[in-house]
PDB file of C-alpha atoms in Angstrom:
ATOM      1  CA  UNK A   2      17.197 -10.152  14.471  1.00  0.00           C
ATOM      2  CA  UNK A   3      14.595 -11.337  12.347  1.00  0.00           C
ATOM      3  CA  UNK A   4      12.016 -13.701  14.074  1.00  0.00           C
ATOM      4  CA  UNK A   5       9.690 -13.920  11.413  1.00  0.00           C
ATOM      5  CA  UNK A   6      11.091 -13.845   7.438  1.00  0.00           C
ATOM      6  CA  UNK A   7       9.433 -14.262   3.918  1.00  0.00           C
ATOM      7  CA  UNK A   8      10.672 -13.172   0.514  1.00  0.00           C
ATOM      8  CA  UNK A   9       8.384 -10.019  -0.148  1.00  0.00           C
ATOM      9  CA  UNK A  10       7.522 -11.012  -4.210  1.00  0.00           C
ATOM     10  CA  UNK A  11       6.055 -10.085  -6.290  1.00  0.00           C
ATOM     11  CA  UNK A  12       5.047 -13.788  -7.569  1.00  0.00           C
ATOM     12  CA  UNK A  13       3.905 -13.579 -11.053  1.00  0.00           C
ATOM     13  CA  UNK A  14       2.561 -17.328 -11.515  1.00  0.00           C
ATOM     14  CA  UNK A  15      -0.129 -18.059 -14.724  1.00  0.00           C
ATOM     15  CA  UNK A  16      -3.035 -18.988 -13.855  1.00  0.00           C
ATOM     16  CA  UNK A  17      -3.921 -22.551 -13.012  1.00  0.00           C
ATOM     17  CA  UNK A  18      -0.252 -23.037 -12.661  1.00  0.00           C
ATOM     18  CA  UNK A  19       1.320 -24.152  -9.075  1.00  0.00           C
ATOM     19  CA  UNK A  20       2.891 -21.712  -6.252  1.00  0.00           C
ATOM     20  CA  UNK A  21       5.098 -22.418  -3.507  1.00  0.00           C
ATOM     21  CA  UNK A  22       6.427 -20.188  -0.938  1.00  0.00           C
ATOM     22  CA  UNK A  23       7.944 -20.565   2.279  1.00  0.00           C
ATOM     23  CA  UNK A  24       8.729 -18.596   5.855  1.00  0.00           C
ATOM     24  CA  UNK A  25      11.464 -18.916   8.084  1.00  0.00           C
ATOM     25  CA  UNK A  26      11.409 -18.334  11.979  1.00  0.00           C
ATOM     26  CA  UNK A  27      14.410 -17.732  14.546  1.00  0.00           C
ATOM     27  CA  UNK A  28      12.633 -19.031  17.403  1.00  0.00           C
ATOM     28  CA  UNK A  29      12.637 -23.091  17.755  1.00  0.00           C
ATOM     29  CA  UNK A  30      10.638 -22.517  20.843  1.00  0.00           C
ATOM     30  CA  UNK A  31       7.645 -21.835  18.534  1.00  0.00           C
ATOM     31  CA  UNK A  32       4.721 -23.993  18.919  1.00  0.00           C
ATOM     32  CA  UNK A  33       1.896 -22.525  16.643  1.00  0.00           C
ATOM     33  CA  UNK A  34       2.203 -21.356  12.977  1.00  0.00           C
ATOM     34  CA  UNK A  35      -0.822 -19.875  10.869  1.00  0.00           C
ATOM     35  CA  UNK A  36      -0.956 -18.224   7.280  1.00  0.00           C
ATOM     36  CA  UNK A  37      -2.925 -15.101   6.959  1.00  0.00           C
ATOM     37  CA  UNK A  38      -4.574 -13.448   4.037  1.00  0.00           C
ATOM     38  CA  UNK A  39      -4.719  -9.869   2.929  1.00  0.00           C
ATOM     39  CA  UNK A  40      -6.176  -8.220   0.038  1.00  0.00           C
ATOM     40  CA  UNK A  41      -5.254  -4.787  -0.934  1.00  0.00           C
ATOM     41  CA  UNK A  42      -5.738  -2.584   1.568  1.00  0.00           C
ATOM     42  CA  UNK A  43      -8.227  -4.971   3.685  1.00  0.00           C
ATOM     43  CA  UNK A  44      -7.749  -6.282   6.918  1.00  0.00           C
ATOM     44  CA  UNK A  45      -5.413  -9.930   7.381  1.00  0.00           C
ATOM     45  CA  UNK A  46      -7.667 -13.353   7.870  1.00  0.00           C
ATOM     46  CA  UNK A  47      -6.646 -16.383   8.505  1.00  0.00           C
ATOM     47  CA  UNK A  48      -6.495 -18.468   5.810  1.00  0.00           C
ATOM     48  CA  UNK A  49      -5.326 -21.738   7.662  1.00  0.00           C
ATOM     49  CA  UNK A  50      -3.220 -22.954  10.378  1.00  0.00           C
ATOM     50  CA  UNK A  51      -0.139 -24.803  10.076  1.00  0.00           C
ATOM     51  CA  UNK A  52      -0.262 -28.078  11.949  1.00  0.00           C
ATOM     52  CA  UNK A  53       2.863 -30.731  12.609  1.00  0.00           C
ATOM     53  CA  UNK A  54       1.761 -32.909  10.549  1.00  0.00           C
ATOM     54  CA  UNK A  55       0.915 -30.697   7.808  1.00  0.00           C
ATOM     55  CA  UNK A  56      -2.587 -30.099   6.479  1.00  0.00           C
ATOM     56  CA  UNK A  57      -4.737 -29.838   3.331  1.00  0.00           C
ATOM     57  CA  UNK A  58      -7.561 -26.836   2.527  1.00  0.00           C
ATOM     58  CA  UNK A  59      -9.082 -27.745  -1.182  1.00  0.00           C
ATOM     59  CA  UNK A  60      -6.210 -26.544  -3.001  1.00  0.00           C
ATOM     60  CA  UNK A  61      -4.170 -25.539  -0.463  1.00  0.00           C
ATOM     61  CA  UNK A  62      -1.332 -27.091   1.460  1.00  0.00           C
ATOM     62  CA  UNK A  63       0.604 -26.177   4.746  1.00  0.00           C
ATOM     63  CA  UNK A  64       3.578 -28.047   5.798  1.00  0.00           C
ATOM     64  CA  UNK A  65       5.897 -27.128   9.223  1.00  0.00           C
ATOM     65  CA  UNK A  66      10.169 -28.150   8.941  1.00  0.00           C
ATOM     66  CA  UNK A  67      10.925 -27.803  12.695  1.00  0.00           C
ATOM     67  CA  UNK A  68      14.024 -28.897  11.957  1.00  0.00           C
ATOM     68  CA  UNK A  69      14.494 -26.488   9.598  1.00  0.00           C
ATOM     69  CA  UNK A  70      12.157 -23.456  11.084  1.00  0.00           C
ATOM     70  CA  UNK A  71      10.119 -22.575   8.373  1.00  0.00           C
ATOM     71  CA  UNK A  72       6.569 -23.346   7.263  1.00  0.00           C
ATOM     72  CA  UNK A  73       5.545 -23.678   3.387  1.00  0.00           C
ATOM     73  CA  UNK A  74       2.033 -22.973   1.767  1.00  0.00           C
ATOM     74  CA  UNK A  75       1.667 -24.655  -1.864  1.00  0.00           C
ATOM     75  CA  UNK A  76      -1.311 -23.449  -3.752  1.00  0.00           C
ATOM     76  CA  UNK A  77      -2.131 -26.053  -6.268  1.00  0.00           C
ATOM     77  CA  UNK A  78      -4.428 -24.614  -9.829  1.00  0.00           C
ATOM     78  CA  UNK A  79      -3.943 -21.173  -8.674  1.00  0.00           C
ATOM     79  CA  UNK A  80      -6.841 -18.575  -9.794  1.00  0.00           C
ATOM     80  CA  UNK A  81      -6.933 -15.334 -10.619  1.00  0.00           C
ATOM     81  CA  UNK A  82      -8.565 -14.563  -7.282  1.00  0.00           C
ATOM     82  CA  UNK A  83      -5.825 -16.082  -5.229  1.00  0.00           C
ATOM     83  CA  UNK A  84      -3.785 -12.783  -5.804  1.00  0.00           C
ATOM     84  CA  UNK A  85      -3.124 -11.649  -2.453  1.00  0.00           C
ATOM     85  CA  UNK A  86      -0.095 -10.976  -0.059  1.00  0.00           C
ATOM     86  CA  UNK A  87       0.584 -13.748   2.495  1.00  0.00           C
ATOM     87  CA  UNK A  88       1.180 -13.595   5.896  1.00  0.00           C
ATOM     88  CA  UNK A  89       3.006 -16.057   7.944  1.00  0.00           C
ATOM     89  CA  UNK A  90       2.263 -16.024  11.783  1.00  0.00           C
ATOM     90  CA  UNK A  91       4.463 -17.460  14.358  1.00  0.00           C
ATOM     91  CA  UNK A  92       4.061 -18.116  17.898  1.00  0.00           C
ATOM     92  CA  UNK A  93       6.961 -17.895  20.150  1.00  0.00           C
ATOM     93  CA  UNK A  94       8.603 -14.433  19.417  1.00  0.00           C
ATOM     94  CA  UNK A  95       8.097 -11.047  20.491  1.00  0.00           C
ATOM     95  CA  UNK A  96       4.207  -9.226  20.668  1.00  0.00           C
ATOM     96  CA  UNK A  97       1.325  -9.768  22.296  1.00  0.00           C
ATOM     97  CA  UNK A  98       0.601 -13.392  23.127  1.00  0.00           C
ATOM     98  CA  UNK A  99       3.812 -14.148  21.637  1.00  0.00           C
ATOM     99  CA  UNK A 100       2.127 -13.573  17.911  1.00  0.00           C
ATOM    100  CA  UNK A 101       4.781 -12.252  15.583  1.00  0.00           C
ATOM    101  CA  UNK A 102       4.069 -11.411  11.721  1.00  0.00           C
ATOM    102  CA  UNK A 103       5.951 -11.401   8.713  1.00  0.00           C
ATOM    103  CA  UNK A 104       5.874  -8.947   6.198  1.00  0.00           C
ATOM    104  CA  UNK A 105       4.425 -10.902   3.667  1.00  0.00           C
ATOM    105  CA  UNK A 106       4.797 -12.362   0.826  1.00  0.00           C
ATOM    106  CA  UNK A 107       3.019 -10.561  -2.614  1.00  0.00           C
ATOM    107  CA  UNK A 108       1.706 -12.990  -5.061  1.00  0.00           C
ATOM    108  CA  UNK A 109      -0.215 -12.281  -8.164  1.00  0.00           C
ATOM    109  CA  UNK A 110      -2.254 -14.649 -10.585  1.00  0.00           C
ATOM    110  CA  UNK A 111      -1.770 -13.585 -14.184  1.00  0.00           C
ATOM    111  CA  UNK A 112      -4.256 -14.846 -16.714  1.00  0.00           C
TER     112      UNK A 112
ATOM    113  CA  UNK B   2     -23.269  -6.593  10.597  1.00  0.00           C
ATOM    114  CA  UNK B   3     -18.990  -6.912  10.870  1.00  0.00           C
ATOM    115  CA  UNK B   4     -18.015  -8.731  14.321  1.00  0.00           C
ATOM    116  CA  UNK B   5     -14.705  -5.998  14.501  1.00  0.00           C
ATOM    117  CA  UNK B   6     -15.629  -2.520  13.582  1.00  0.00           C
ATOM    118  CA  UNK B   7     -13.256   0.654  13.099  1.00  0.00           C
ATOM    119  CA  UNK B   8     -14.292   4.407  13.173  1.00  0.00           C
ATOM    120  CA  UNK B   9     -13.429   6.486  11.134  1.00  0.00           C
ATOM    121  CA  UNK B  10     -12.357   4.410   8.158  1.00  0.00           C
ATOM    122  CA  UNK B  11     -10.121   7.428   6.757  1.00  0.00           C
ATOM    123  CA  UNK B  12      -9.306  10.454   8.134  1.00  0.00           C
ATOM    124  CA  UNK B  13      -7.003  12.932   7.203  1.00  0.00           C
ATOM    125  CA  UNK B  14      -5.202  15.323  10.047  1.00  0.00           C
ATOM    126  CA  UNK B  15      -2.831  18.253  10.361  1.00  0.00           C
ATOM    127  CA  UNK B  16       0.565  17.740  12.406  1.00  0.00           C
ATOM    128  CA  UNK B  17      -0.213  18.646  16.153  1.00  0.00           C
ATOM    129  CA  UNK B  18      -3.827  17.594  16.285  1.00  0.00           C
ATOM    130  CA  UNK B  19      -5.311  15.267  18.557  1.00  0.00           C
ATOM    131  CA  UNK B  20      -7.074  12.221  17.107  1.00  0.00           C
ATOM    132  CA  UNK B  21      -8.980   8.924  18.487  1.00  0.00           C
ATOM    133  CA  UNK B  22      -9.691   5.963  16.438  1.00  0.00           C
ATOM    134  CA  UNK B  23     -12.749   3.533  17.669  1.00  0.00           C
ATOM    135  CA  UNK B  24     -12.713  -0.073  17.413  1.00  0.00           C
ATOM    136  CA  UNK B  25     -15.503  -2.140  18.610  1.00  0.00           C
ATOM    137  CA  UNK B  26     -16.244  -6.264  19.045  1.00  0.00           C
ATOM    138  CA  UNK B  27     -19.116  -8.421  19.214  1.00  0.00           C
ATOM    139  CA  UNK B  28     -16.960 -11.221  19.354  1.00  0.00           C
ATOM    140  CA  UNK B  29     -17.242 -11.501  23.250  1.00  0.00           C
ATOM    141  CA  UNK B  30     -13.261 -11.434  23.205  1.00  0.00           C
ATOM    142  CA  UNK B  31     -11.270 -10.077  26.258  1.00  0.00           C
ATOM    143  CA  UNK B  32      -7.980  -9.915  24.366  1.00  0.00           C
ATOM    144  CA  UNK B  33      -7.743  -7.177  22.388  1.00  0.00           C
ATOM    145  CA  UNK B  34      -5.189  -5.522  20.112  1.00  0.00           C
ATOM    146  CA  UNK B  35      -3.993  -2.037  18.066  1.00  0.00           C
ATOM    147  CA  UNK B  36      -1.541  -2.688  15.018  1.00  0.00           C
ATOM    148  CA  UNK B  37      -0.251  -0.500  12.579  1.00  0.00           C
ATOM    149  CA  UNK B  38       0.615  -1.199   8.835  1.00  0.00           C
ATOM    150  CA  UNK B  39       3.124   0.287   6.859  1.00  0.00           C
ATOM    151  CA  UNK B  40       4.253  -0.316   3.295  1.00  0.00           C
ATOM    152  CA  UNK B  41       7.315  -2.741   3.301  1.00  0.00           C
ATOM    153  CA  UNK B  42       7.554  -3.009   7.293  1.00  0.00           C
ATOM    154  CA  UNK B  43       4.206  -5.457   7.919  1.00  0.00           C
ATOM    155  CA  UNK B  44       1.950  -5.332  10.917  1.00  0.00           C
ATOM    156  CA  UNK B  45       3.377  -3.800  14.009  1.00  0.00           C
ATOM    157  CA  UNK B  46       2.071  -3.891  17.829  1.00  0.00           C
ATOM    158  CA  UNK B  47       1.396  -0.463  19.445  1.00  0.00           C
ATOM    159  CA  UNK B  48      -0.892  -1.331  21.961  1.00  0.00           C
ATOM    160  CA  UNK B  49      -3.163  -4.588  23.165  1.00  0.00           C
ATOM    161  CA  UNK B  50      -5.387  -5.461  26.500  1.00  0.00           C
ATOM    162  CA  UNK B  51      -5.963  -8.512  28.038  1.00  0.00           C
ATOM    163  CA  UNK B  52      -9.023  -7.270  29.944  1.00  0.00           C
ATOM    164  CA  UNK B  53     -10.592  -4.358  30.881  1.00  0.00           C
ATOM    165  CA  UNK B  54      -7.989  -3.392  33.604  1.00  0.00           C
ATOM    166  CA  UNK B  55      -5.266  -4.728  31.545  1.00  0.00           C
ATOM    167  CA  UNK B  56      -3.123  -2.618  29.308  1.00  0.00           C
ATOM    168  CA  UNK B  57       0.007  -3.482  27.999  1.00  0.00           C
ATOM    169  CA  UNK B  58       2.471  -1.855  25.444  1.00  0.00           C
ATOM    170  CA  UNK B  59       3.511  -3.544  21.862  1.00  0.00           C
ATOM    171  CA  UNK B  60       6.395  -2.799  20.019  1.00  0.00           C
ATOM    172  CA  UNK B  61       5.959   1.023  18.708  1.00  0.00           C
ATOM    173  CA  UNK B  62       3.919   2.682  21.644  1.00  0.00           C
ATOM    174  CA  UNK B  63       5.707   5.742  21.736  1.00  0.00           C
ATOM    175  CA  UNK B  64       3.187   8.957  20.555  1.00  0.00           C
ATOM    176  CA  UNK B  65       0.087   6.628  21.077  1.00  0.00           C
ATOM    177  CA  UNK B  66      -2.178   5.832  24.121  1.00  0.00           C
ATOM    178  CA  UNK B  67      -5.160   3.772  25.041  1.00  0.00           C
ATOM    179  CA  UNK B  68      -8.722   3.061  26.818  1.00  0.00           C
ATOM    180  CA  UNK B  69     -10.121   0.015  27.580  1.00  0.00           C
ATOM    181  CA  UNK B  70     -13.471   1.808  28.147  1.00  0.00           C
ATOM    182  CA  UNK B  71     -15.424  -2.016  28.377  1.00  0.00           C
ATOM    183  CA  UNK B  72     -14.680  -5.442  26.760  1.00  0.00           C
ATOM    184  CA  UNK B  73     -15.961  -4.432  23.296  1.00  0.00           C
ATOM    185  CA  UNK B  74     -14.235  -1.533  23.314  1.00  0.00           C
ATOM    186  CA  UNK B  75     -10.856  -0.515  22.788  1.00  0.00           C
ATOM    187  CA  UNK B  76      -9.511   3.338  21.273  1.00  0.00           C
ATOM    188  CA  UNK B  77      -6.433   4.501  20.481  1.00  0.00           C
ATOM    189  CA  UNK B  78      -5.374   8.053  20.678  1.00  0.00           C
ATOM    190  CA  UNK B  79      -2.502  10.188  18.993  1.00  0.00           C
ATOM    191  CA  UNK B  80      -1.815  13.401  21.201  1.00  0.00           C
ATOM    192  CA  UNK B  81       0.148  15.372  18.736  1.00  0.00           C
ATOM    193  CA  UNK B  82       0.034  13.668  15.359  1.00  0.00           C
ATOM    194  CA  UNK B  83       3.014  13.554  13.076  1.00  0.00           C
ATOM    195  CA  UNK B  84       3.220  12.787   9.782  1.00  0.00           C
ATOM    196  CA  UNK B  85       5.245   9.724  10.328  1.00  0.00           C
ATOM    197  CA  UNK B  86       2.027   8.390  11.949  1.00  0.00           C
ATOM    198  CA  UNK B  87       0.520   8.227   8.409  1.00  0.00           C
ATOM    199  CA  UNK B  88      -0.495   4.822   8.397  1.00  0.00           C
ATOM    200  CA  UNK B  89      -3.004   1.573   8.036  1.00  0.00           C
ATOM    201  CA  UNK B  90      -4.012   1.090  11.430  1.00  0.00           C
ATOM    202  CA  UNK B  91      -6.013  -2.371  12.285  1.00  0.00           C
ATOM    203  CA  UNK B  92      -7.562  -3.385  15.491  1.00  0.00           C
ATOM    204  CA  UNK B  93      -8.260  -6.730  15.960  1.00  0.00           C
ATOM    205  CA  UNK B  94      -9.771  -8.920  18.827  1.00  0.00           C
ATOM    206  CA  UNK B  95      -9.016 -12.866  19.664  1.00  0.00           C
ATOM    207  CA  UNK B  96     -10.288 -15.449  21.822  1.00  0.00           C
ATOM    208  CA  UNK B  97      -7.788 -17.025  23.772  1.00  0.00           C
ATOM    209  CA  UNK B  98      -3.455 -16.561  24.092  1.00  0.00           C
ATOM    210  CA  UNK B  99      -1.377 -17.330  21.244  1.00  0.00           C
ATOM    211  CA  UNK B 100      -2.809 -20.952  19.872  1.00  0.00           C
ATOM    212  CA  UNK B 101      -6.073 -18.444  18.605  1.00  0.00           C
ATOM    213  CA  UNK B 102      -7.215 -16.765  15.301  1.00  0.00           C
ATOM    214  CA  UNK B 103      -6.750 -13.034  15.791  1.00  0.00           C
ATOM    215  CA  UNK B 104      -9.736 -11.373  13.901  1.00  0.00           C
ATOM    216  CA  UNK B 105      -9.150  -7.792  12.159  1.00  0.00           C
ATOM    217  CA  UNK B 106     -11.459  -4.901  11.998  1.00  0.00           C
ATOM    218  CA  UNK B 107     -11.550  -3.289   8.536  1.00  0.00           C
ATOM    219  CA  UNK B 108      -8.912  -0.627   9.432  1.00  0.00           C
ATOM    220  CA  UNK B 109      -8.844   2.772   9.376  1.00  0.00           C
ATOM    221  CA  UNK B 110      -6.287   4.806   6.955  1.00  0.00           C
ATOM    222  CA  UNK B 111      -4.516   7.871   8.700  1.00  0.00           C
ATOM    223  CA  UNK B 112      -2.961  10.511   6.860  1.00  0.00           C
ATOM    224  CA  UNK B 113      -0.947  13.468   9.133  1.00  0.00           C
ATOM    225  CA  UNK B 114      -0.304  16.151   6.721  1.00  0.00           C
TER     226      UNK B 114
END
């Protein structure tokens, strides 16, 4: 059983051009959602949490379904520097403090 | 100075040697945690502590161990290492249960040969 899920990429997006991706989650018991950063070979951060109501970082934009378990992060005029893998980070499945991560989804900015 | 520190950063082994890796905080965090990172399979819990005298095991524990020697630090030992313990391996510290950031130290890259 998967708790945590997100297509793996690569995303090859131009820059300044818009990105989308999303994460599904088995667990509806869930109550917190974050997306992490990681750079190649660098340790995950957290680049936002994901609130009910959605919320808004500059150019970037969570959103939770509960209805439909999963969580979405838009990046809107996407830079080169954006390239990254994302994380999504669930609440409510197996791990310490109930933390489970997906694999991660692989996106890279071409110029 | 980094709040989540890892010792060594890269090491490479032979099969059947013992190894420790070192991570320490500054945070001031109790909780504290031991992940491993492998191409294609994502983070994975071996080990984390709640407190001091707390020590619980994650997901893949099996060939790994633990010390809590104080709150800002937390080691992780392989006994007998085996190549198929060639791996990323992160610590990483947080604040409070489950609603909290979990901060990463830089990681440390283990290769068994």
């Amino acid at each position: 059983r998967k708790e945590v899920e997100q297509d793996p990429g690569p995303f090859n997006v131009p820059e300044g051009a818009t990105v989308a991706f999303n994460c599904t989650y088995s667990n509806s018991a869930s109550q917190s959602f974050f997306w992490y950063r990681q750079d190649c070979r660098k340790e995950p951060k957290l680049l936002m949490s994901v609130y009910s109501s959605g919320n808004e970082d500059g150019r970037f934009t969570a959103q939770l379904n509960r209805a439909s378990q999963y969580i979405s992060l838009l990046i809107r005029d996407s830079k080169l520097s954006d390239s990254a893998t994302y994380l999504c980070v669930v609440n409510g499945g197996g791990g310490a403090d109930g933390l489970t991560f997906g694999k991660g989804t692989h996106l890279i900015i071409q110029p | 100075d980094a709040d989540v520190t890892q010792t060594p950063r890269n090491r490479i082994t032979k099969t059947g040697k013992r190894i420790m890796l070192e991570c320490s905080q500054t945070k001031g965090h109790d909780r504290m945690y031991w992940y491993r990172q492998d191409p294609g399979l994502g983070l994975r819990l071996i080990y984390y502590s709640f407190d001091v005298k707390d020590i619980n095991k994650g997901e893949i524990s099996d060939g790994y161990s633990v010390s809590r020697q104080a709150q800002a630090k937390f080691s992780l030992s392989l006994e007998s290492a085996i190549p198929n313990q060639t791996a990323l391996y992160f610590c990483a510290t947080s604040e409070a249960p489950g609603l909290a950031e979990q901060y990463f130290g830089p990681g440390t890259r283990l290769t068994v040969t």
